[in-house]
Amino acid sequence: MLSKAPRGTKDITPKDVYKWHYVEKKFREICALYGYEEIRTPIFEHTEVFARSVGDTTDVVQKEMYSFTDRGDRQLSLKPEGTAGVIRSFIENKMYADTQPTKLYYITPCFRYERPQAGRQRQFHQFGIEVLGSDGPSVDAEVISLAVQFFNEMGLKNLSVNINSVGCPTCREEYNRKLKEYLDKKVDVLCETCLERKDKNPMRVIDCKNPHCKENLQDIPFMIDHLCDDCKDHFEKLQTYLKEMDINYVVDKTIVRGLDYYKKTAFEIISNDIGSQSTVCGGGRYDGLVEMLGGPKGISGIGFGLGVERLLLTLENNNIEIENPKSTDIYIATIGDAAKTKSFKLIKDLRANHISADNDHLDKSLKAQFKYSDKLNAKYTVVIGDDELANDTATLKNMKTSEQTTIKLSELVDELKKRL
């Protein structure tokens, strides 16, 4: 057990970590283009932060959170998602007092106790953005645009942008009444989960994946057909902005958010993988969440989250390869103790000039040192021995072309600066 990672966790070893570096770098670059700044929040929060934000009736809170009581008898939980901690930080640090909107992004590990499967682990990693302080549909369009540009630049072209409106408390009250009336007549065909959701979060019934429920609820009423004038106008303007940016989308009435603070826009981005489909991003507007977590009234918010593991799996399924940039600029192969001692001075000077360099630490033969240089993908290998030290020379080999050049050892750094 000591040599095996806990179930639902995975090591990210050097043979894969360059892929993570690449997607993280790309996400930071795209966020910077849109004026978003990074925020880093604690790995755990007070449990109540997630109970309120994610919802104490959700599976995440009831079944999947890693919660514990600390030595001060405080109830804490590892973060199951990124939004709640950002909103808590927004309130605590009084970011609402700054010029609005506040545009933030995060890259964070998250934790949920669920059955591990491809692209889904108990410790997973999430990219996300949050925009606070604007309730206009233009922000909604920007958030969707950022996500689409990120995926496009990752090489995912065959995307579906699915949007919906989940209304507001005004129009949702009447809609929920009609929905409950409809569901009350269908109790004999509802699965156990839907029977539970029927009274607590009736809109979540629309999201049921049970084939039996889907078949028997085909005429279920949808929120988008019962929007008030304000929500309808917001949704129409969002579509106008998306069309102006040439972002193709479809209206998907089945996208829902079951909690009261979710409002108006909800969206998902689907990657039409080779032979399959997968949701790579989901987001929406949560205009009541800041107030629910103890912040000022009237501060709107919208954001999205995407799983890094799911993204990497989707790239793999679409045969999109991320090139491994690993290479060493120069490897110094030595013959004899004096040359090996000298190599440490050379290595230090090279690294001080930001030229990546390595040398032998296992007293290998010259042939074995060249093999190791190949393994490091070194661009150049320099060979020095007693004769080279005596004559201030070295043999410099281009590992790609096999061309060999004699150079002055004392000019090694300058010579490599020119060549690199």
mmCIF file with all atom_site columns, N, CA, C and O in Angstrom, residues 156-190:
data_model
loop_
_atom_site.group_PDB
_atom_site.id
_atom_site.type_symbol
_atom_site.label_atom_id
_atom_site.label_alt_id
_atom_site.label_comp_id
_atom_site.label_asym_id
_atom_site.label_entity_id
_atom_site.label_seq_id
_atom_site.pdbx_PDB_ins_code
_atom_site.Cartn_x
_atom_site.Cartn_y
_atom_site.Cartn_z
_atom_site.occupancy
_atom_site.B_iso_or_equiv
_atom_site.pdbx_formal_charge
_atom_site.auth_seq_id
_atom_site.auth_comp_id
_atom_site.auth_asym_id
_atom_site.auth_atom_id
_atom_site.pdbx_PDB_model_num
ATOM 1   N N  . LEU A 1 156 ? -9.089  21.820 -30.816 1.00 0.00 ? 156 LEU A N  1
ATOM 2   C CA . LEU A 1 156 ? -10.420 21.229 -30.866 1.00 0.00 ? 156 LEU A CA 1
ATOM 3   C C  . LEU A 1 156 ? -11.325 22.123 -31.715 1.00 0.00 ? 156 LEU A C  1
ATOM 4   O O  . LEU A 1 156 ? -11.703 23.213 -31.290 1.00 0.00 ? 156 LEU A O  1
ATOM 5   N N  . LYS A 1 157 ? -11.664 21.666 -32.897 1.00 0.00 ? 157 LYS A N  1
ATOM 6   C CA . LYS A 1 157 ? -12.444 22.479 -33.825 1.00 0.00 ? 157 LYS A CA 1
ATOM 7   C C  . LYS A 1 157 ? -13.906 22.061 -33.887 1.00 0.00 ? 157 LYS A C  1
ATOM 8   O O  . LYS A 1 157 ? -14.788 22.864 -34.131 1.00 0.00 ? 157 LYS A O  1
ATOM 9   N N  . ASN A 1 158 ? -14.160 20.784 -33.687 1.00 0.00 ? 158 ASN A N  1
ATOM 10  C CA . ASN A 1 158 ? -15.509 20.254 -33.849 1.00 0.00 ? 158 ASN A CA 1
ATOM 11  C C  . ASN A 1 158 ? -16.292 20.376 -32.537 1.00 0.00 ? 158 ASN A C  1
ATOM 12  O O  . ASN A 1 158 ? -16.568 19.403 -31.849 1.00 0.00 ? 158 ASN A O  1
ATOM 13  N N  . LEU A 1 159 ? -16.630 21.629 -32.199 1.00 0.00 ? 159 LEU A N  1
ATOM 14  C CA . LEU A 1 159 ? -17.285 21.917 -30.925 1.00 0.00 ? 159 LEU A CA 1
ATOM 15  C C  . LEU A 1 159 ? -18.743 22.307 -31.122 1.00 0.00 ? 159 LEU A C  1
ATOM 16  O O  . LEU A 1 159 ? -19.100 22.895 -32.146 1.00 0.00 ? 159 LEU A O  1
ATOM 17  N N  . SER A 1 160 ? -19.568 21.980 -30.149 1.00 0.00 ? 160 SER A N  1
ATOM 18  C CA . SER A 1 160 ? -20.948 22.460 -30.109 1.00 0.00 ? 160 SER A CA 1
ATOM 19  C C  . SER A 1 160 ? -21.102 23.354 -28.876 1.00 0.00 ? 160 SER A C  1
ATOM 20  O O  . SER A 1 160 ? -20.784 22.929 -27.764 1.00 0.00 ? 160 SER A O  1
ATOM 21  N N  . VAL A 1 161 ? -21.550 24.576 -29.089 1.00 0.00 ? 161 VAL A N  1
ATOM 22  C CA . VAL A 1 161 ? -21.835 25.491 -27.981 1.00 0.00 ? 161 VAL A CA 1
ATOM 23  C C  . VAL A 1 161 ? -23.337 25.441 -27.739 1.00 0.00 ? 161 VAL A C  1
ATOM 24  O O  . VAL A 1 161 ? -24.129 25.883 -28.571 1.00 0.00 ? 161 VAL A O  1
ATOM 25  N N  . ASN A 1 162 ? -23.728 24.887 -26.608 1.00 0.00 ? 162 ASN A N  1
ATOM 26  C CA . ASN A 1 162 ? -25.142 24.732 -26.261 1.00 0.00 ? 162 ASN A CA 1
ATOM 27  C C  . ASN A 1 162 ? -25.508 25.729 -25.180 1.00 0.00 ? 162 ASN A C  1
ATOM 28  O O  . ASN A 1 162 ? -24.858 25.776 -24.128 1.00 0.00 ? 162 ASN A O  1
ATOM 29  N N  . ILE A 1 163 ? -26.533 26.534 -25.427 1.00 0.00 ? 163 ILE A N  1
ATOM 30  C CA . ILE A 1 163 ? -26.927 27.562 -24.470 1.00 0.00 ? 163 ILE A CA 1
ATOM 31  C C  . ILE A 1 163 ? -28.393 27.406 -24.089 1.00 0.00 ? 163 ILE A C  1
ATOM 32  O O  . ILE A 1 163 ? -29.191 26.813 -24.824 1.00 0.00 ? 163 ILE A O  1
ATOM 33  N N  . ASN A 1 164 ? -28.718 27.947 -22.931 1.00 0.00 ? 164 ASN A N  1
ATOM 34  C CA . ASN A 1 164 ? -30.103 27.930 -22.453 1.00 0.00 ? 164 ASN A CA 1
ATOM 35  C C  . ASN A 1 164 ? -30.276 29.068 -21.454 1.00 0.00 ? 164 ASN A C  1
ATOM 36  O O  . ASN A 1 164 ? -29.299 29.696 -21.039 1.00 0.00 ? 164 ASN A O  1
ATOM 37  N N  . SER A 1 165 ? -31.504 29.343 -21.100 1.00 0.00 ? 165 SER A N  1
ATOM 38  C CA . SER A 1 165 ? -31.790 30.283 -20.009 1.00 0.00 ? 165 SER A CA 1
ATOM 39  C C  . SER A 1 165 ? -32.591 29.548 -18.947 1.00 0.00 ? 165 SER A C  1
ATOM 40  O O  . SER A 1 165 ? -33.561 28.847 -19.270 1.00 0.00 ? 165 SER A O  1
ATOM 41  N N  . VAL A 1 166 ? -32.158 29.684 -17.689 1.00 0.00 ? 166 VAL A N  1
ATOM 42  C CA . VAL A 1 166 ? -32.882 29.046 -16.582 1.00 0.00 ? 166 VAL A CA 1
ATOM 43  C C  . VAL A 1 166 ? -33.740 30.064 -15.838 1.00 0.00 ? 166 VAL A C  1
ATOM 44  O O  . VAL A 1 166 ? -34.193 29.818 -14.724 1.00 0.00 ? 166 VAL A O  1
ATOM 45  N N  . GLY A 1 167 ? -33.954 31.242 -16.489 1.00 0.00 ? 167 GLY A N  1
ATOM 46  C CA . GLY A 1 167 ? -34.863 32.221 -15.921 1.00 0.00 ? 167 GLY A CA 1
ATOM 47  C C  . GLY A 1 167 ? -34.338 32.913 -14.683 1.00 0.00 ? 167 GLY A C  1
ATOM 48  O O  . GLY A 1 167 ? -33.138 32.908 -14.394 1.00 0.00 ? 167 GLY A O  1
ATOM 49  N N  . CYS A 1 168 ? -35.241 33.493 -13.943 1.00 0.00 ? 168 CYS A N  1
ATOM 50  C CA . CYS A 1 168 ? -34.912 34.202 -12.705 1.00 0.00 ? 168 CYS A CA 1
ATOM 51  C C  . CYS A 1 168 ? -35.974 33.856 -11.666 1.00 0.00 ? 168 CYS A C  1
ATOM 52  O O  . CYS A 1 168 ? -36.973 33.213 -11.990 1.00 0.00 ? 168 CYS A O  1
ATOM 53  N N  . PRO A 1 169 ? -35.796 34.266 -10.407 1.00 0.00 ? 169 PRO A N  1
ATOM 54  C CA . PRO A 1 169 ? -36.802 33.926 -9.391  1.00 0.00 ? 169 PRO A CA 1
ATOM 55  C C  . PRO A 1 169 ? -38.224 34.340 -9.769  1.00 0.00 ? 169 PRO A C  1
ATOM 56  O O  . PRO A 1 169 ? -39.189 33.654 -9.434  1.00 0.00 ? 169 PRO A O  1
ATOM 57  N N  . THR A 1 170 ? -38.360 35.440 -10.514 1.00 0.00 ? 170 THR A N  1
ATOM 58  C CA . THR A 1 170 ? -39.695 35.937 -10.885 1.00 0.00 ? 170 THR A CA 1
ATOM 59  C C  . THR A 1 170 ? -40.410 34.951 -11.800 1.00 0.00 ? 170 THR A C  1
ATOM 60  O O  . THR A 1 170 ? -41.528 34.509 -11.518 1.00 0.00 ? 170 THR A O  1
ATOM 61  N N  . CYS A 1 171 ? -39.770 34.584 -12.914 1.00 0.00 ? 171 CYS A N  1
ATOM 62  C CA . CYS A 1 171 ? -40.447 33.692 -13.855 1.00 0.00 ? 171 CYS A CA 1
ATOM 63  C C  . CYS A 1 171 ? -40.336 32.228 -13.443 1.00 0.00 ? 171 CYS A C  1
ATOM 64  O O  . CYS A 1 171 ? -41.166 31.408 -13.825 1.00 0.00 ? 171 CYS A O  1
ATOM 65  N N  . ARG A 1 172 ? -39.329 31.900 -12.635 1.00 0.00 ? 172 ARG A N  1
ATOM 66  C CA . ARG A 1 172 ? -39.151 30.508 -12.255 1.00 0.00 ? 172 ARG A CA 1
ATOM 67  C C  . ARG A 1 172 ? -40.205 30.057 -11.243 1.00 0.00 ? 172 ARG A C  1
ATOM 68  O O  . ARG A 1 172 ? -40.551 28.873 -11.190 1.00 0.00 ? 172 ARG A O  1
ATOM 69  N N  . GLU A 1 173 ? -40.700 30.969 -10.462 1.00 0.00 ? 173 GLU A N  1
ATOM 70  C CA . GLU A 1 173 ? -41.717 30.589 -9.464  1.00 0.00 ? 173 GLU A CA 1
ATOM 71  C C  . GLU A 1 173 ? -42.948 30.013 -10.147 1.00 0.00 ? 173 GLU A C  1
ATOM 72  O O  . GLU A 1 173 ? -43.457 28.950 -9.763  1.00 0.00 ? 173 GLU A O  1
ATOM 73  N N  . GLU A 1 174 ? -43.430 30.713 -11.185 1.00 0.00 ? 174 GLU A N  1
ATOM 74  C CA . GLU A 1 174 ? -44.609 30.233 -11.907 1.00 0.00 ? 174 GLU A CA 1
ATOM 75  C C  . GLU A 1 174 ? -44.275 28.964 -12.680 1.00 0.00 ? 174 GLU A C  1
ATOM 76  O O  . GLU A 1 174 ? -45.070 28.015 -12.746 1.00 0.00 ? 174 GLU A O  1
ATOM 77  N N  . TYR A 1 175 ? -43.076 28.923 -13.260 1.00 0.00 ? 175 TYR A N  1
ATOM 78  C CA . TYR A 1 175 ? -42.673 27.740 -14.021 1.00 0.00 ? 175 TYR A CA 1
ATOM 79  C C  . TYR A 1 175 ? -42.571 26.510 -13.115 1.00 0.00 ? 175 TYR A C  1
ATOM 80  O O  . TYR A 1 175 ? -43.044 25.423 -13.475 1.00 0.00 ? 175 TYR A O  1
ATOM 81  N N  . ASN A 1 176 ? -41.959 26.676 -11.932 1.00 0.00 ? 176 ASN A N  1
ATOM 82  C CA . ASN A 1 176 ? -41.824 25.542 -11.014 1.00 0.00 ? 176 ASN A CA 1
ATOM 83  C C  . ASN A 1 176 ? -43.184 25.003 -10.593 1.00 0.00 ? 176 ASN A C  1
ATOM 84  O O  . ASN A 1 176 ? -43.350 23.788 -10.383 1.00 0.00 ? 176 ASN A O  1
ATOM 85  N N  . ARG A 1 177 ? -44.147 25.908 -10.465 1.00 0.00 ? 177 ARG A N  1
ATOM 86  C CA . ARG A 1 177 ? -45.495 25.460 -10.109 1.00 0.00 ? 177 ARG A CA 1
ATOM 87  C C  . ARG A 1 177 ? -46.059 24.555 -11.214 1.00 0.00 ? 177 ARG A C  1
ATOM 88  O O  . ARG A 1 177 ? -46.600 23.472 -10.936 1.00 0.00 ? 177 ARG A O  1
ATOM 89  N N  . LYS A 1 178 ? -45.890 24.980 -12.460 1.00 0.00 ? 178 LYS A N  1
ATOM 90  C CA . LYS A 1 178 ? -46.384 24.184 -13.589 1.00 0.00 ? 178 LYS A CA 1
ATOM 91  C C  . LYS A 1 178 ? -45.608 22.868 -13.711 1.00 0.00 ? 178 LYS A C  1
ATOM 92  O O  . LYS A 1 178 ? -46.182 21.817 -14.013 1.00 0.00 ? 178 LYS A O  1
ATOM 93  N N  . LEU A 1 179 ? -44.298 22.949 -13.457 1.00 0.00 ? 179 LEU A N  1
ATOM 94  C CA . LEU A 1 179 ? -43.472 21.752 -13.562 1.00 0.00 ? 179 LEU A CA 1
ATOM 95  C C  . LEU A 1 179 ? -43.856 20.726 -12.501 1.00 0.00 ? 179 LEU A C  1
ATOM 96  O O  . LEU A 1 179 ? -43.939 19.523 -12.781 1.00 0.00 ? 179 LEU A O  1
ATOM 97  N N  . LYS A 1 180 ? -44.111 21.187 -11.277 1.00 0.00 ? 180 LYS A N  1
ATOM 98  C CA . LYS A 1 180 ? -44.507 20.265 -10.211 1.00 0.00 ? 180 LYS A CA 1
ATOM 99  C C  . LYS A 1 180 ? -45.853 19.625 -10.517 1.00 0.00 ? 180 LYS A C  1
ATOM 100 O O  . LYS A 1 180 ? -46.068 18.432 -10.246 1.00 0.00 ? 180 LYS A O  1
ATOM 101 N N  . GLU A 1 181 ? -46.765 20.408 -11.068 1.00 0.00 ? 181 GLU A N  1
ATOM 102 C CA . GLU A 1 181 ? -48.071 19.854 -11.446 1.00 0.00 ? 181 GLU A CA 1
ATOM 103 C C  . GLU A 1 181 ? -47.895 18.735 -12.480 1.00 0.00 ? 181 GLU A C  1
ATOM 104 O O  . GLU A 1 181 ? -48.543 17.691 -12.413 1.00 0.00 ? 181 GLU A O  1
ATOM 105 N N  . TYR A 1 182 ? -47.011 18.988 -13.423 1.00 0.00 ? 182 TYR A N  1
ATOM 106 C CA . TYR A 1 182 ? -46.732 17.983 -14.454 1.00 0.00 ? 182 TYR A CA 1
ATOM 107 C C  . TYR A 1 182 ? -46.108 16.736 -13.838 1.00 0.00 ? 182 TYR A C  1
ATOM 108 O O  . TYR A 1 182 ? -46.521 15.600 -14.129 1.00 0.00 ? 182 TYR A O  1
ATOM 109 N N  . LEU A 1 183 ? -45.106 16.919 -12.957 1.00 0.00 ? 183 LEU A N  1
ATOM 110 C CA . LEU A 1 183 ? -44.396 15.784 -12.373 1.00 0.00 ? 183 LEU A CA 1
ATOM 111 C C  . LEU A 1 183 ? -45.280 14.984 -11.423 1.00 0.00 ? 183 LEU A C  1
ATOM 112 O O  . LEU A 1 183 ? -45.116 13.764 -11.294 1.00 0.00 ? 183 LEU A O  1
ATOM 113 N N  . ASP A 1 184 ? -46.198 15.660 -10.746 1.00 0.00 ? 184 ASP A N  1
ATOM 114 C CA . ASP A 1 184 ? -47.123 14.948 -9.850  1.00 0.00 ? 184 ASP A CA 1
ATOM 115 C C  . ASP A 1 184 ? -47.958 13.920 -10.607 1.00 0.00 ? 184 ASP A C  1
ATOM 116 O O  . ASP A 1 184 ? -48.376 12.902 -10.043 1.00 0.00 ? 184 ASP A O  1
ATOM 117 N N  . LYS A 1 185 ? -48.188 14.185 -11.881 1.00 0.00 ? 185 LYS A N  1
ATOM 118 C CA . LYS A 1 185 ? -48.978 13.256 -12.699 1.00 0.00 ? 185 LYS A CA 1
ATOM 119 C C  . LYS A 1 185 ? -48.109 12.121 -13.262 1.00 0.00 ? 185 LYS A C  1
ATOM 120 O O  . LYS A 1 185 ? -48.623 11.196 -13.889 1.00 0.00 ? 185 LYS A O  1
ATOM 121 N N  . LYS A 1 186 ? -46.778 12.244 -13.036 1.00 0.00 ? 186 LYS A N  1
ATOM 122 C CA . LYS A 1 186 ? -45.859 11.266 -13.609 1.00 0.00 ? 186 LYS A CA 1
ATOM 123 C C  . LYS A 1 186 ? -45.125 10.445 -12.537 1.00 0.00 ? 186 LYS A C  1
ATOM 124 O O  . LYS A 1 186 ? -44.136 9.777  -12.843 1.00 0.00 ? 186 LYS A O  1
ATOM 125 N N  . VAL A 1 187 ? -45.600 10.508 -11.300 1.00 0.00 ? 187 VAL A N  1
ATOM 126 C CA . VAL A 1 187 ? -44.857 9.863  -10.206 1.00 0.00 ? 187 VAL A CA 1
ATOM 127 C C  . VAL A 1 187 ? -44.654 8.370  -10.425 1.00 0.00 ? 187 VAL A C  1
ATOM 128 O O  . VAL A 1 187 ? -43.660 7.787  -9.973  1.00 0.00 ? 187 VAL A O  1
ATOM 129 N N  . ASP A 1 188 ? -45.558 7.741  -11.161 1.00 0.00 ? 188 ASP A N  1
ATOM 130 C CA . ASP A 1 188 ? -45.448 6.299  -11.358 1.00 0.00 ? 188 ASP A CA 1
ATOM 131 C C  . ASP A 1 188 ? -44.365 5.908  -12.362 1.00 0.00 ? 188 ASP A C  1
ATOM 132 O O  . ASP A 1 188 ? -43.996 4.726  -12.468 1.00 0.00 ? 188 ASP A O  1
ATOM 133 N N  . VAL A 1 189 ? -43.825 6.909  -13.110 1.00 0.00 ? 189 VAL A N  1
ATOM 134 C CA . VAL A 1 189 ? -42.791 6.577  -14.099 1.00 0.00 ? 189 VAL A CA 1
ATOM 135 C C  . VAL A 1 189 ? -41.451 7.231  -13.754 1.00 0.00 ? 189 VAL A C  1
ATOM 136 O O  . VAL A 1 189 ? -40.484 7.113  -14.513 1.00 0.00 ? 189 VAL A O  1
ATOM 137 N N  . LEU A 1 190 ? -41.372 7.922  -12.610 1.00 0.00 ? 190 LEU A N  1
ATOM 138 C CA . LEU A 1 190 ? -40.135 8.593  -12.220 1.00 0.00 ? 190 LEU A CA 1
ATOM 139 C C  . LEU A 1 190 ? -39.206 7.628  -11.483 1.00 0.00 ? 190 LEU A C  1
ATOM 140 O O  . LEU A 1 190 ? -39.658 6.789  -10.693 1.00 0.00 ? 190 LEU A O  1
#
